[in-house]
Amino acid sequence: MESVSSFPPVIVNNHISVQAAADISGYSPQYLRRLLRRRKLAGLKIGPVWLIDKASFDGYLASAGEASDQRYGPK
């Protein structure tokens, strides 16, 4: 079974789910949640579910791609 969804990510009020962001970026959902808790990514939490601000996520991916240390970059 393939882990990457063939459907485009659902964007609600300019936010995407952690799982959709993980599928796009290659980061694990746990790592993305850690970035949200540490406020390195903007987002909101509704009950147990985190949603990531799309603009913040795009900015984070751009900065990670330009970093000289690629150990923590997207896969």
GROMACS .gro file of C-alpha atoms in nm:
model
   75
    1MET     CA    1   0.000   0.000   0.000
    2GLU     CA    2   0.136   0.340  -0.098
    3SER     CA    3   0.163   0.597   0.184
    4VAL     CA    4   0.137   0.909  -0.033
    5SER     CA    5  -0.219   1.003  -0.112
    6SER     CA    6  -0.308   1.045  -0.479
    7PHE     CA    7  -0.560   1.314  -0.385
    8PRO     CA    8  -0.454   1.678  -0.358
    9PRO     CA    9  -0.432   1.808   0.001
   10VAL     CA   10  -0.747   1.964   0.140
   11ILE     CA   11  -0.693   2.330   0.222
   12VAL     CA   12  -0.937   2.479   0.474
   13ASN     CA   13  -0.904   2.852   0.548
   14ASN     CA   14  -0.546   2.838   0.420
   15HIS     CA   15  -0.454   2.548   0.655
   16ILE     CA   16  -0.363   2.187   0.572
   17SER     CA   17  -0.355   1.879   0.791
   18VAL     CA   18  -0.032   1.748   0.938
   19GLN     CA   19  -0.069   1.426   0.739
   20ALA     CA   20  -0.110   1.615   0.410
   21ALA     CA   21   0.197   1.825   0.493
   22ALA     CA   22   0.390   1.508   0.573
   23ASP     CA   23   0.289   1.354   0.240
   24ILE     CA   24   0.399   1.668   0.053
   25SER     CA   25   0.727   1.726   0.234
   26GLY     CA   26   0.855   1.385   0.339
   27TYR     CA   27   0.879   1.498   0.701
   28SER     CA   28   0.719   1.271   0.958
   29PRO     CA   29   0.391   1.385   1.116
   30GLN     CA   30   0.560   1.372   1.458
   31TYR     CA   31   0.832   1.613   1.344
   32LEU     CA   32   0.575   1.855   1.201
   33ARG     CA   33   0.375   1.847   1.527
   34ARG     CA   34   0.697   1.922   1.718
   35LEU     CA   35   0.759   2.225   1.494
   36LEU     CA   36   0.404   2.343   1.563
   37ARG     CA   37   0.443   2.305   1.941
   38ARG     CA   38   0.774   2.496   1.929
   39ARG     CA   39   0.609   2.764   1.712
   40LYS     CA   40   0.855   2.714   1.425
   41LEU     CA   41   0.544   2.662   1.208
   42ALA     CA   42   0.225   2.863   1.241
   43GLY     CA   43  -0.091   2.662   1.288
   44LEU     CA   44  -0.385   2.594   1.509
   45LYS     CA   45  -0.500   2.305   1.718
   46ILE     CA   46  -0.862   2.195   1.720
   47GLY     CA   47  -0.903   1.929   1.985
   48PRO     CA   48  -0.631   1.672   1.917
   49VAL     CA   49  -0.587   1.777   1.551
   50TRP     CA   50  -0.321   2.021   1.432
   51LEU     CA   51  -0.366   2.226   1.114
   52ILE     CA   52  -0.064   2.397   0.955
   53ASP     CA   53  -0.084   2.743   0.801
   54LYS     CA   54  -0.005   2.690   0.431
   55ALA     CA   55   0.203   3.009   0.392
   56SER     CA   56   0.410   2.923   0.700
   57PHE     CA   57   0.464   2.568   0.572
   58ASP     CA   58   0.571   2.689   0.226
   59GLY     CA   59   0.814   2.934   0.387
   60TYR     CA   60   0.959   2.664   0.610
   61LEU     CA   61   1.012   2.431   0.313
   62ALA     CA   62   1.184   2.709   0.117
   63SER     CA   63   1.419   2.793   0.405
   64ALA     CA   64   1.493   2.422   0.467
   65GLY     CA   65   1.577   2.374   0.100
   66GLU     CA   66   1.823   2.666   0.107
   67ALA     CA   67   1.997   2.560   0.431
   68SER     CA   68   2.354   2.437   0.407
   69ASP     CA   69   2.287   2.158   0.659
   70GLN     CA   70   2.061   1.912   0.474
   71ARG     CA   71   2.034   1.651   0.751
   72TYR     CA   72   1.693   1.783   0.854
   73GLY     CA   73   1.563   1.883   0.512
   74PRO     CA   74   1.265   1.733   0.337
   75LYS     CA   75   1.310   1.383   0.198
   0.00000   0.00000   0.00000
